[in-house]
Short mmCIF file of C-alpha atoms in Angstrom, two decimals:
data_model
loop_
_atom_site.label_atom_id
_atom_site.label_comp_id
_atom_site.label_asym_id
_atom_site.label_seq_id
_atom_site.Cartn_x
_atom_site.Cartn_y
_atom_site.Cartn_z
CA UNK F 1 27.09 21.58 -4.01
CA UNK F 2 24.28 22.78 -1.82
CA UNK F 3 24.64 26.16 -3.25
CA UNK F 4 24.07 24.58 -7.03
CA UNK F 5 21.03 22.73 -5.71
CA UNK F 6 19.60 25.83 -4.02
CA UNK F 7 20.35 27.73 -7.49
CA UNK F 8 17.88 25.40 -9.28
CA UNK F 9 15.98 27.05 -12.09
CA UNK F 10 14.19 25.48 -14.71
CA UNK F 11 15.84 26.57 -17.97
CA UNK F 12 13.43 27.30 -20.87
CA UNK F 13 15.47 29.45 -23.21
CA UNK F 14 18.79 28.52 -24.74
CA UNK F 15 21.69 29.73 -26.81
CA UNK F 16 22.90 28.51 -30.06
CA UNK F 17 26.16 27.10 -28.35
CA UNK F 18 25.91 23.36 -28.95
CA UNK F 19 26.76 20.57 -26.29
CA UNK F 20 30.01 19.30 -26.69
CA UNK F 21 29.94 15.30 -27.42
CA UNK F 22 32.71 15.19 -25.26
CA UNK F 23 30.59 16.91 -22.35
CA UNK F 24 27.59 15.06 -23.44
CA UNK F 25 29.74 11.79 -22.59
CA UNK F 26 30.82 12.88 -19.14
CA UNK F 27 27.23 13.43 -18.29
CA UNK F 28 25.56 10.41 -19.02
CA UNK F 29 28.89 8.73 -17.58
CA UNK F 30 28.00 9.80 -14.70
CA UNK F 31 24.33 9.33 -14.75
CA UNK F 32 24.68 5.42 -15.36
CA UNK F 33 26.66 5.57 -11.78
CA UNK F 34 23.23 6.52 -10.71
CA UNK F 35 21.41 3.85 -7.76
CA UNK F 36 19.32 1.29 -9.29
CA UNK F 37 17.24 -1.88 -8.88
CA UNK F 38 19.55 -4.79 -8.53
CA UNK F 39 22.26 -3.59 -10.83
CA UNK F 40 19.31 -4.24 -13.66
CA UNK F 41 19.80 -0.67 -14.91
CA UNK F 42 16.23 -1.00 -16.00
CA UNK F 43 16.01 2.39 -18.10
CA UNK F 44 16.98 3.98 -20.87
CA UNK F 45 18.21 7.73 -22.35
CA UNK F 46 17.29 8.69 -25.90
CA UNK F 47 19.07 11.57 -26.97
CA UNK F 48 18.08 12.94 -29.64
CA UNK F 49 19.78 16.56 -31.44
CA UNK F 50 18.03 16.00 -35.16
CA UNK F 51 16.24 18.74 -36.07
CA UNK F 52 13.65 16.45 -37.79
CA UNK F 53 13.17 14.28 -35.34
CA UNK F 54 13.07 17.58 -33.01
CA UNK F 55 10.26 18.74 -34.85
CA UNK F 56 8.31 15.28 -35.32
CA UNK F 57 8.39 15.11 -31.22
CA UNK F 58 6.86 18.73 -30.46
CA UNK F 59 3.52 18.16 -30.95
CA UNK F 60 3.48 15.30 -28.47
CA UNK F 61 5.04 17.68 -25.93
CA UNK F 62 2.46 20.67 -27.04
CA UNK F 63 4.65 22.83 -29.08
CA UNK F 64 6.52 24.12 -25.89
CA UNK F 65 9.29 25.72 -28.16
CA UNK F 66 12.09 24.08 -25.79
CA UNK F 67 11.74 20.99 -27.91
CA UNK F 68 12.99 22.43 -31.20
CA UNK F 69 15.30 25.11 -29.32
CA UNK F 70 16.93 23.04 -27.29
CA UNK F 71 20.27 21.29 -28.78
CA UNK F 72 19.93 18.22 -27.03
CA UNK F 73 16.36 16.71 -25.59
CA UNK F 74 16.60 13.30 -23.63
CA UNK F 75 13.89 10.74 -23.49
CA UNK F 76 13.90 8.72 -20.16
CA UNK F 77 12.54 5.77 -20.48
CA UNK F 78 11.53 2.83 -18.06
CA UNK F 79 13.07 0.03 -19.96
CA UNK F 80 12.88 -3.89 -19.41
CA UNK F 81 13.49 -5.10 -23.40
CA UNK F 82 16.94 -5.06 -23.13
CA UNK F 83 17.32 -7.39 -19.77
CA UNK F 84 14.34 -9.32 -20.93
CA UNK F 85 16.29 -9.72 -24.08
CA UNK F 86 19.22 -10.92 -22.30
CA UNK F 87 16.92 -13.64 -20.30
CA UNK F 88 15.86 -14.63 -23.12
CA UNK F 89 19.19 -15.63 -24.65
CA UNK F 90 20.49 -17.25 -21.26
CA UNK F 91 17.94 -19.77 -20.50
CA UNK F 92 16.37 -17.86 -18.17
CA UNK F 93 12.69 -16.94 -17.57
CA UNK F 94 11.69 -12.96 -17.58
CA UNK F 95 8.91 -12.44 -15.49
CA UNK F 96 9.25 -8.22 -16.41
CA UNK F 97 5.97 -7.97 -17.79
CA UNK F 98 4.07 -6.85 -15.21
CA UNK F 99 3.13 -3.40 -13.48
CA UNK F 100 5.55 -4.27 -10.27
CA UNK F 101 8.36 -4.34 -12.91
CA UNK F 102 7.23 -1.44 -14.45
CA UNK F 103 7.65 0.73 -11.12
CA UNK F 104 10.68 -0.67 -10.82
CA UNK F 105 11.85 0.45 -14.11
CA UNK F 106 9.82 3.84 -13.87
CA UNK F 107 11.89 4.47 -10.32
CA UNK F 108 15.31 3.70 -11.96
CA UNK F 109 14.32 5.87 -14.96
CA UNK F 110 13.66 9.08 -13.13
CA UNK F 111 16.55 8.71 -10.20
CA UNK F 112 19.21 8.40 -13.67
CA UNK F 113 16.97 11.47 -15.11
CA UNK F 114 17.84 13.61 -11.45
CA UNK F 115 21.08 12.87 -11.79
CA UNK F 116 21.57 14.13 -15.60
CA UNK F 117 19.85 17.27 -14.52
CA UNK F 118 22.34 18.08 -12.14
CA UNK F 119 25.14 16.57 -13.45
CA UNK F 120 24.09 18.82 -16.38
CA UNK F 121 23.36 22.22 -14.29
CA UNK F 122 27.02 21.53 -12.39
CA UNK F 123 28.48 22.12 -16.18
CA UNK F 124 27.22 25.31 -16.80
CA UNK F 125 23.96 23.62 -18.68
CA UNK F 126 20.37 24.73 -18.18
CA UNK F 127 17.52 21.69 -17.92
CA UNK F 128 13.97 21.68 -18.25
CA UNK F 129 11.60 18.59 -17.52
CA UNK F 130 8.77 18.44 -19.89
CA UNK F 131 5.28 16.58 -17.84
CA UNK F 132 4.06 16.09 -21.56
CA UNK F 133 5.90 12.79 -21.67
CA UNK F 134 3.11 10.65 -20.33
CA UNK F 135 0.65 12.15 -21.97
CA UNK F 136 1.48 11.26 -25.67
CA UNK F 137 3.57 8.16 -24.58
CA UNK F 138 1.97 6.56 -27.43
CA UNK F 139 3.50 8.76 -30.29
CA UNK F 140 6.55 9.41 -28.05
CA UNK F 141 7.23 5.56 -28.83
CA UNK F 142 6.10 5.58 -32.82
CA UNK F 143 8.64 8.32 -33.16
CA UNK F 144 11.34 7.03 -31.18
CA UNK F 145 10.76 3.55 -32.47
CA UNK F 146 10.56 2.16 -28.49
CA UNK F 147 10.01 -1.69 -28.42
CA UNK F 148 7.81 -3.41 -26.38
CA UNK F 149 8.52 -3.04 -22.31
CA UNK F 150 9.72 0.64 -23.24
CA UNK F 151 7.93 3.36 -22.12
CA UNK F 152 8.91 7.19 -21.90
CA UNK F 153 8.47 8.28 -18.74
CA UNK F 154 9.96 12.03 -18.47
CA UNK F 155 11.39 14.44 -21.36
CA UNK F 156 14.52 16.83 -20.19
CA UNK F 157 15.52 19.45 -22.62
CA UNK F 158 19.57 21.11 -22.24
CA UNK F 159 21.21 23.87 -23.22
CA UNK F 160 23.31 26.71 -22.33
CA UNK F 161 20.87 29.77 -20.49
CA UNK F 162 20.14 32.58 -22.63
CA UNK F 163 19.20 34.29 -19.31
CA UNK F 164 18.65 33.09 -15.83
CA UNK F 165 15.06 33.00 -14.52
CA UNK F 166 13.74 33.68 -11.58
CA UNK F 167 13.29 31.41 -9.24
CA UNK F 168 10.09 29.86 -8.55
CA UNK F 169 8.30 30.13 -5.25
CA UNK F 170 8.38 26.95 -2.85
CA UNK F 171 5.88 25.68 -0.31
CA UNK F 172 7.53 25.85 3.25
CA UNK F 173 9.80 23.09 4.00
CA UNK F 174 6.60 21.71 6.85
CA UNK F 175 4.62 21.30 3.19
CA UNK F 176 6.26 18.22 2.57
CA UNK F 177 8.48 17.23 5.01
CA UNK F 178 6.66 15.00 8.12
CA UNK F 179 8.81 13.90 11.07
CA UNK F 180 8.40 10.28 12.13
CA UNK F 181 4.78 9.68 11.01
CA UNK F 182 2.79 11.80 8.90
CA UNK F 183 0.74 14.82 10.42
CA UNK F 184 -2.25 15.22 8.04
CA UNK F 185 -3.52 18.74 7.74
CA UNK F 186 -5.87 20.28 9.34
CA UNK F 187 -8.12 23.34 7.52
CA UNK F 188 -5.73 26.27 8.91
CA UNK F 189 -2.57 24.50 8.39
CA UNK F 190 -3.39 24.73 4.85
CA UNK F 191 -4.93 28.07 5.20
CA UNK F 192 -0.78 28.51 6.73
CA UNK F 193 1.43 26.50 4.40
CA UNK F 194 -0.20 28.05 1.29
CA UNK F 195 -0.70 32.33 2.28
CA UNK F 196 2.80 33.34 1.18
CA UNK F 197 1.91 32.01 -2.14
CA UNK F 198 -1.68 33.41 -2.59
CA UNK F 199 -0.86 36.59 -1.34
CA UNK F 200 1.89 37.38 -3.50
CA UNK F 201 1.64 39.73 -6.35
CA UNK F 202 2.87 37.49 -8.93
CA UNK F 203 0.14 34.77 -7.86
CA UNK F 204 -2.49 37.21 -7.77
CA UNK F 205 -2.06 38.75 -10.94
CA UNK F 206 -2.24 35.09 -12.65
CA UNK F 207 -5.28 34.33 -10.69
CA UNK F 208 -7.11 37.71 -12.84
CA UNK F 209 -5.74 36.81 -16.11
CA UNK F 210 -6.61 33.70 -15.71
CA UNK F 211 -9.90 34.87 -15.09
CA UNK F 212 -10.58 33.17 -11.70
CA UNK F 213 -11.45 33.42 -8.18
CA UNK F 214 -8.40 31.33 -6.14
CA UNK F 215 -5.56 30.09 -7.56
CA UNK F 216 -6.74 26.77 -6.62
CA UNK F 217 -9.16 27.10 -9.49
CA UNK F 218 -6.30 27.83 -12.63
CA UNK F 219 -5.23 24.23 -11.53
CA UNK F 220 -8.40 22.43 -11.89
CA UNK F 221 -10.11 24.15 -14.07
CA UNK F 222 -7.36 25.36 -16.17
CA UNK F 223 -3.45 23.40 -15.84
CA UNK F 224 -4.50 20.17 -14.41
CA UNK F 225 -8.16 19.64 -14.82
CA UNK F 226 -10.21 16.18 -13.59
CA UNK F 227 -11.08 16.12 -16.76
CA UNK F 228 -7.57 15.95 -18.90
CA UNK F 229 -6.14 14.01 -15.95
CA UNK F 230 -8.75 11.12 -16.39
CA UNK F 231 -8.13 11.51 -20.73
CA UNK F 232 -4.62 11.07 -20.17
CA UNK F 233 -4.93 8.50 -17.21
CA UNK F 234 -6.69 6.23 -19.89
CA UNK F 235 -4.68 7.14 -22.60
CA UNK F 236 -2.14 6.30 -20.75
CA UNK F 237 -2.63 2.73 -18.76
CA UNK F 238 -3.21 2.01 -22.57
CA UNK F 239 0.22 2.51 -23.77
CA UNK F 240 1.64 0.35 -20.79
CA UNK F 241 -0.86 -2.71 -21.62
CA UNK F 242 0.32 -2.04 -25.41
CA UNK F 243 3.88 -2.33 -24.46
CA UNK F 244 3.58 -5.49 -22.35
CA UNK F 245 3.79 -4.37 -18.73
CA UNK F 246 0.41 -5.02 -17.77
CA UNK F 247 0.22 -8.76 -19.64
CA UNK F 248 -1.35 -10.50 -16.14
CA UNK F 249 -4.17 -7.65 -15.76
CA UNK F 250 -5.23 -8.20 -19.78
CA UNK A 1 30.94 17.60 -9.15
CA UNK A 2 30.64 15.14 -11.69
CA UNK A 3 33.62 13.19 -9.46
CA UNK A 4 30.76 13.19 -6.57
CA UNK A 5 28.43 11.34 -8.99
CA UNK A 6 31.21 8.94 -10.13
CA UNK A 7 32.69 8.39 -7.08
CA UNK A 8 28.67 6.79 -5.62
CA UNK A 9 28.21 3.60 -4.05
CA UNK A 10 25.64 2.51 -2.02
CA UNK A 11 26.48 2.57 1.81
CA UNK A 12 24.73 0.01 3.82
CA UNK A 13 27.04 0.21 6.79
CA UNK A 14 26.99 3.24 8.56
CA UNK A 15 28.65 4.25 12.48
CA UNK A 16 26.75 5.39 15.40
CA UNK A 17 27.35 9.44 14.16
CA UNK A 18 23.66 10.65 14.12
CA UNK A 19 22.85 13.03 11.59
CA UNK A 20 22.76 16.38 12.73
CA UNK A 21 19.06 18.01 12.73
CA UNK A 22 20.40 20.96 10.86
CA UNK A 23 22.52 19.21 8.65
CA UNK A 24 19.26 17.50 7.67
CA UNK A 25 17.51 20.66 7.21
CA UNK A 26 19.39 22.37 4.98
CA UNK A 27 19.70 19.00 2.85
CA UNK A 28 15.64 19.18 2.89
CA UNK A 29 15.69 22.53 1.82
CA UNK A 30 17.88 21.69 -1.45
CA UNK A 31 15.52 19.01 -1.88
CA UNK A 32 12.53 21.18 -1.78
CA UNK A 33 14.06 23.34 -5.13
CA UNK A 34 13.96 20.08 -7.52
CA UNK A 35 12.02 20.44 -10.50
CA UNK A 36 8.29 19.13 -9.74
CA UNK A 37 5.01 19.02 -11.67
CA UNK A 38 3.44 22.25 -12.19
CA UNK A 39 4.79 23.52 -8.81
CA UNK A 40 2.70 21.32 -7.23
CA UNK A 41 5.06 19.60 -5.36
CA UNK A 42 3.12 16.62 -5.34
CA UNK A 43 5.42 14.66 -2.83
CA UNK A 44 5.97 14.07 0.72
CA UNK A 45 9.09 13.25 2.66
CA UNK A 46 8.42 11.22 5.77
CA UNK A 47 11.95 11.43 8.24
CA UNK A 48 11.95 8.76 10.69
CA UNK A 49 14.22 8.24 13.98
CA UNK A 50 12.50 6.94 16.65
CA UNK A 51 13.89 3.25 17.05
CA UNK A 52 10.33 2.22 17.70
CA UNK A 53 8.79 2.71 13.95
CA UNK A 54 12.15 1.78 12.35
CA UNK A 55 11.69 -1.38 14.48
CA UNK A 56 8.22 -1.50 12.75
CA UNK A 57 9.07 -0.54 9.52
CA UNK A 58 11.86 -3.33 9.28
CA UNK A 59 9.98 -6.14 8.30
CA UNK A 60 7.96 -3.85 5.56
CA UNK A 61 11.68 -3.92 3.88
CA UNK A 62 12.54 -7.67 4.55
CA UNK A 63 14.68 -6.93 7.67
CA UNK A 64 17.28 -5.58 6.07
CA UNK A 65 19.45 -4.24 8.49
CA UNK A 66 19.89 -0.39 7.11
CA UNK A 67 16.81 -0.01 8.27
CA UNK A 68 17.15 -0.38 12.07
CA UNK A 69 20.73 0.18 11.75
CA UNK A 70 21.16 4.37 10.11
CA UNK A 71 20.35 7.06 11.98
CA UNK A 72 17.76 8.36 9.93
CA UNK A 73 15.38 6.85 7.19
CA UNK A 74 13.02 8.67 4.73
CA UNK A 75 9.85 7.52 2.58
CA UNK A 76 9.45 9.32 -0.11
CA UNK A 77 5.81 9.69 -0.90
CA UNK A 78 3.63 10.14 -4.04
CA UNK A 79 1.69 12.84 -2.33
CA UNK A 80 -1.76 14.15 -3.70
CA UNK A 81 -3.34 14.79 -0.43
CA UNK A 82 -2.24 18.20 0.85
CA UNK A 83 -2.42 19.53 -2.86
CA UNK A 84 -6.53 18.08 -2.89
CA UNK A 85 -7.47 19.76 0.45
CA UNK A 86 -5.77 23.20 -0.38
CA UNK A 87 -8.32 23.00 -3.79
CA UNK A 88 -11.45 21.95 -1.59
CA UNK A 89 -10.54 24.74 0.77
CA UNK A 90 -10.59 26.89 -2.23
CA UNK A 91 -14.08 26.03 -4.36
CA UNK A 92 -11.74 24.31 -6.76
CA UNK A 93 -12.85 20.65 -7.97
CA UNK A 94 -9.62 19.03 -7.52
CA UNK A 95 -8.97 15.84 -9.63
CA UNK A 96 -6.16 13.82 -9.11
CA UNK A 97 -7.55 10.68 -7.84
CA UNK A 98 -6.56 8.88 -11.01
CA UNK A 99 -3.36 7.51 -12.37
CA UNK A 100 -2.16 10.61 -13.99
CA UNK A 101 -1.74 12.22 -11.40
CA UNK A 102 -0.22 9.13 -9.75
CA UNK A 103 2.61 9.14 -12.61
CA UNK A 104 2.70 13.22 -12.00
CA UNK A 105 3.34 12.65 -8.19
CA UNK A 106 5.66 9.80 -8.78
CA UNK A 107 7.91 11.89 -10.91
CA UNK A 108 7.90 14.49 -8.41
CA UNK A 109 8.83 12.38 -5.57
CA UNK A 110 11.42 10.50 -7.46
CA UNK A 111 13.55 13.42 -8.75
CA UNK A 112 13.21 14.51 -5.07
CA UNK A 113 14.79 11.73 -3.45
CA UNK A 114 17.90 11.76 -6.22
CA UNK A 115 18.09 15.52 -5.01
CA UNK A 116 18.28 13.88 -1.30
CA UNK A 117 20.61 11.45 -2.08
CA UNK A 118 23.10 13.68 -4.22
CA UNK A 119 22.82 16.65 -1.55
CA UNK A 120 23.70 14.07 1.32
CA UNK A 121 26.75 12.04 -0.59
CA UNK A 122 28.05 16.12 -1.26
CA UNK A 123 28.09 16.25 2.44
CA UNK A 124 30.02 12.98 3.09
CA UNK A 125 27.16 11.25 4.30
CA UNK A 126 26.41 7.58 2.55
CA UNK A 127 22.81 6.44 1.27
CA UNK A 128 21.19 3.54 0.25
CA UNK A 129 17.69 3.12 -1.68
CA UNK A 130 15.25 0.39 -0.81
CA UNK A 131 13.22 -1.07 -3.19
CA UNK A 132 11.04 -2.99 -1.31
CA UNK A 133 9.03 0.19 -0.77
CA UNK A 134 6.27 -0.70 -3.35
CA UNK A 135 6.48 -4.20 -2.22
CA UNK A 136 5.08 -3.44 1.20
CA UNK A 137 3.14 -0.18 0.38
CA UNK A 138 0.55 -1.23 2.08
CA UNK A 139 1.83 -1.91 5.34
CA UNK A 140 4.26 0.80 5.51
CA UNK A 141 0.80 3.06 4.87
CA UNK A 142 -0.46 1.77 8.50
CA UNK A 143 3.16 2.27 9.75
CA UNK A 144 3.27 5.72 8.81
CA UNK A 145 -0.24 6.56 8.59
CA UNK A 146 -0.29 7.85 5.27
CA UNK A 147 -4.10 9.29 3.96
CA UNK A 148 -5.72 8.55 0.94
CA UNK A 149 -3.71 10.02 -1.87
CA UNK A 150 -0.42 9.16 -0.91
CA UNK A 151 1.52 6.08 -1.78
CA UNK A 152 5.30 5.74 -0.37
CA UNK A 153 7.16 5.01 -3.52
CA UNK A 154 10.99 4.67 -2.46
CA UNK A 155 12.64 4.36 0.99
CA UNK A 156 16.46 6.00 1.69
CA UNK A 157 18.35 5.19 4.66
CA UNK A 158 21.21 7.76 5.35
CA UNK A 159 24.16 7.87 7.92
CA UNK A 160 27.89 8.48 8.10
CA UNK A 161 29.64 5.44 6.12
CA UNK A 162 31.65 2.92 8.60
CA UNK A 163 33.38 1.98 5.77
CA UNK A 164 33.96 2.60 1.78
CA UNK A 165 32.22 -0.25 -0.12
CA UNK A 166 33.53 -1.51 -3.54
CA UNK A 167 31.73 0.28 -6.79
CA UNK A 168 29.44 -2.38 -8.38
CA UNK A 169 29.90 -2.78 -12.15
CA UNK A 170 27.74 -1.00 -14.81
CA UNK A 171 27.03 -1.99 -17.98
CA UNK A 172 28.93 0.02 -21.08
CA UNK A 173 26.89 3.32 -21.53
CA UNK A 174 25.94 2.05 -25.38
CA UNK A 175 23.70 -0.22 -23.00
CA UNK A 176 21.90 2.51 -21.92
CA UNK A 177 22.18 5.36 -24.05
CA UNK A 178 20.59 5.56 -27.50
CA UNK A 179 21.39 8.70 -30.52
CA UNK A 180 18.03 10.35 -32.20
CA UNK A 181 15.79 7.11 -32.00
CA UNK A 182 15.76 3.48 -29.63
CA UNK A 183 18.36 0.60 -31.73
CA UNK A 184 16.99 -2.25 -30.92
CA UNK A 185 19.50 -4.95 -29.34
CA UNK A 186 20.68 -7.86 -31.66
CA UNK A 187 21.87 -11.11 -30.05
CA UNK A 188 25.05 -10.07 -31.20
CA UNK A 189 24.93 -7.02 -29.35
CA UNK A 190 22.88 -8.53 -26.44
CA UNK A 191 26.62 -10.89 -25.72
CA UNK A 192 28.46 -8.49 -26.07
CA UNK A 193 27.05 -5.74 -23.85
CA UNK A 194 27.00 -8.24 -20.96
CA UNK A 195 29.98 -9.84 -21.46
CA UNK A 196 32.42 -8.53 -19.02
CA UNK A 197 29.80 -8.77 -16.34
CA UNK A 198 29.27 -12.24 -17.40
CA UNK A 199 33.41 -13.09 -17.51
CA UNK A 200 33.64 -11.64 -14.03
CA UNK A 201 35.36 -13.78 -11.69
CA UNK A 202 32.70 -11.85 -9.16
CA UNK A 203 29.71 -13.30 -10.76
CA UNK A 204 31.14 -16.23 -11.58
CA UNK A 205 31.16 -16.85 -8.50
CA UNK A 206 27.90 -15.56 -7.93
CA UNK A 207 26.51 -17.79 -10.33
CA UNK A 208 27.94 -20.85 -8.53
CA UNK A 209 26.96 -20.10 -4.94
CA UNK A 210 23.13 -19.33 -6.28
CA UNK A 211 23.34 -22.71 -8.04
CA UNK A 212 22.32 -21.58 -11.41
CA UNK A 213 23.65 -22.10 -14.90
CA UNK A 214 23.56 -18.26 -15.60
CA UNK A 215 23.60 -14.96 -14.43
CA UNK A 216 20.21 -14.30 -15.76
CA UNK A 217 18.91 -17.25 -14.06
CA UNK A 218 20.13 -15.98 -10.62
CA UNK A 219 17.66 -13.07 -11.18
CA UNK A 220 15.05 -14.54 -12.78
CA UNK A 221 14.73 -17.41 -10.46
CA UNK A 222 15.55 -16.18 -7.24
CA UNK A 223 16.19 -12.01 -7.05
CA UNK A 224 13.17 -10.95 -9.34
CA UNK A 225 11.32 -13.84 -9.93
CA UNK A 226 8.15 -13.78 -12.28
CA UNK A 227 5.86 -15.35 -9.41
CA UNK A 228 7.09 -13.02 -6.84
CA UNK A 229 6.99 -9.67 -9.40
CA UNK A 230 3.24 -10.77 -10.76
CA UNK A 231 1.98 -11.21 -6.57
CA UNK A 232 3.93 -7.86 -5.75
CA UNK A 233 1.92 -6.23 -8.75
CA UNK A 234 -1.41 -7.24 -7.79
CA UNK A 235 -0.50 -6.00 -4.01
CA UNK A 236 0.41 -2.48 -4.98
CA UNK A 237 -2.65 -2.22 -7.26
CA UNK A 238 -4.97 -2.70 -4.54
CA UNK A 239 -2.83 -0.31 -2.79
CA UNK A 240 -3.51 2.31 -5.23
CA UNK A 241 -6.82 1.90 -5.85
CA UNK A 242 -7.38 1.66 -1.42
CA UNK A 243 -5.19 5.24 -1.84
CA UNK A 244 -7.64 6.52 -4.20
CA UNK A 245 -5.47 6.83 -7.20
CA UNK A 246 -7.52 4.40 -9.36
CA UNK A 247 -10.74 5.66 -8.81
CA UNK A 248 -11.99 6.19 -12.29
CA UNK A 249 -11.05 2.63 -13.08
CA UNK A 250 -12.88 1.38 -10.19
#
């Protein structure tokens, strides 16, 4: 079980062998045994195999071919319509509307997605997560037809490998793990924690063709810059007062 | 496999076994290979022990008594702090003091902690999430002495199980799981999705020691009340925006 977890590769290329329903089942069988908030199973899993549908939802992930190769892609979405709902019909009053509900449901949404993705990787399947989702949340939901207090929080696309990747590099386990309280880094532990990375080949080949002087710089300038990260913040707190989990802020 | 992830229940008991430190490592190290934004690993993992801060920390989660009682409890923590001073260090502008990046690091350190939990359970050790974590962000930043650009999002507390607890009930996976695009629940459907929860001699039970005419009441009015989830709301705003996370709506 360890040994599947420390085999982890993200999965971009599949074969044309389909998912068996059957399989499909088991999967999300187990993935509703997953922890939640108070047995509210506040989430929910939009899977979706039509090639149509497929094609209508690329552009909101930025053509990343996985979408439309990819037999099976799963929305994950923080959900509080369908407990509201239920409120609603048992004289009771649902106070879900709100951003504290919304973390609740965004927390239950990505433990159930974890799950999947392993539950899915134990089976011989290959995942990947697509970071898109929050970005176009707001066409995610037009195409999906999401109601109100639904919001897509994380995109996983499944198949069977068509070859095993390499494994990407990790920051050393003192990166992210703090014992007790948490030791804040000083200039040459960072200088430390990040020189196997910059000084490998790989990194430093991506760091010329990406025309830059540290890798540091391909991040902000390039994969996660201020600027698309304050577009999308926007964008984004937008779709959540849209779908009703931001009604006391409004 | 899939019989690990069917067999989970949440263990809130656990006997005096501590967790052994290289047990702990190696379940660390799994959880380091989950999928993550970008390869940023934008997440921290803080391990506590010392009977002192657990002490401290107890109140943060209501006193409930996993907290003081299992060997070994970890915050898992939206983490944009060690990722920012590696791209100062580096003549890179870094931006992810905005909500973005909050959802980015959120998603990171979520699918981390279901990594956690799933590695741990494989190893016949029991785990139970907290949600109280965004609750009491604030104070369990002081506890913990978390910098700006990290928010603890979910708390685990992990020993050896003193005993086997019953599975709690889930709802039928057509709850949860929608084909191609979202189908909106009908009241017809709304019945009878919750119906054998509702006809449980459990919850009927349930109902009557809470005092309420429904199930839904019982959470509405007393588990996840709106008054409580709309002060709880406001309270981990502030948090974010004293984190730094909100700074373009500022």
């Amino acid at each position: 079980m360890l040994n599947l977890l420390n085999q982890h590769r993200t999965v971009r290329k599949y074969t044309d062998k389909p998912i068996d329903s059957e399989l499909l089942t088991k999967l999300l069988e187990a993935t509703c045994r997953t922890s939640n908030t108070g047995n509210m199973q506040a989430y929910s899993i939009v899977v979706t195999t039509d090639a149509t549908l497929k094609q209508q939802l690329a552009p909101t992930h930025f053509n990343q071919p996985m979408i439309t190769q990819a037999p099976v892609v799963l929305t994950f979405c923080a959900d509080f319509n369908r407990f509201t709902k239920w409120c609603e019909q048992r004289q009771a009053d649902p106070g879900y509307d709100n951003f504290q509900s919304f973390m609740a449901s965004t927390i239950d949404t990505l433990l159930a997605a974890q799950t999947f993705c392993i539950a899915a990787e134990s089976e011989g399947l290959g995942i990947c997560y697509l970071g898109t989702t929050t970005y176009n949340a707001g066409e995610i939901i037009d195409i999906l037809k999401l109601p109100k207090l639904v919001v897509p929080i994380t995109t996983v696309t499944v198949g069977y490998p068509a070859d095993l990747p390499e494994q990407t590099d990790r920051l050393p386990q003192e990166a992210v793990v703090h014992f007790e309280t948490y030791k804040d880094f000083t200039s040459a532990d960072i200088d430390q924690l990040y020189a196997e990375k910059e000084n490998s080949d790989f990194y430093k080949q991506f760091v010329a063709e990406n025309k830059k002087e540290t890798l540091a710089q391909v991040f902000t300038d390039i994969r996660y810059s201020r600027k698309n990260n304050e577009f999308f913040s926007d964008k984004f707190l937008e779709v959540l007062k849209k779908q009703g989990f931001l009604s006391v802020i409004n």
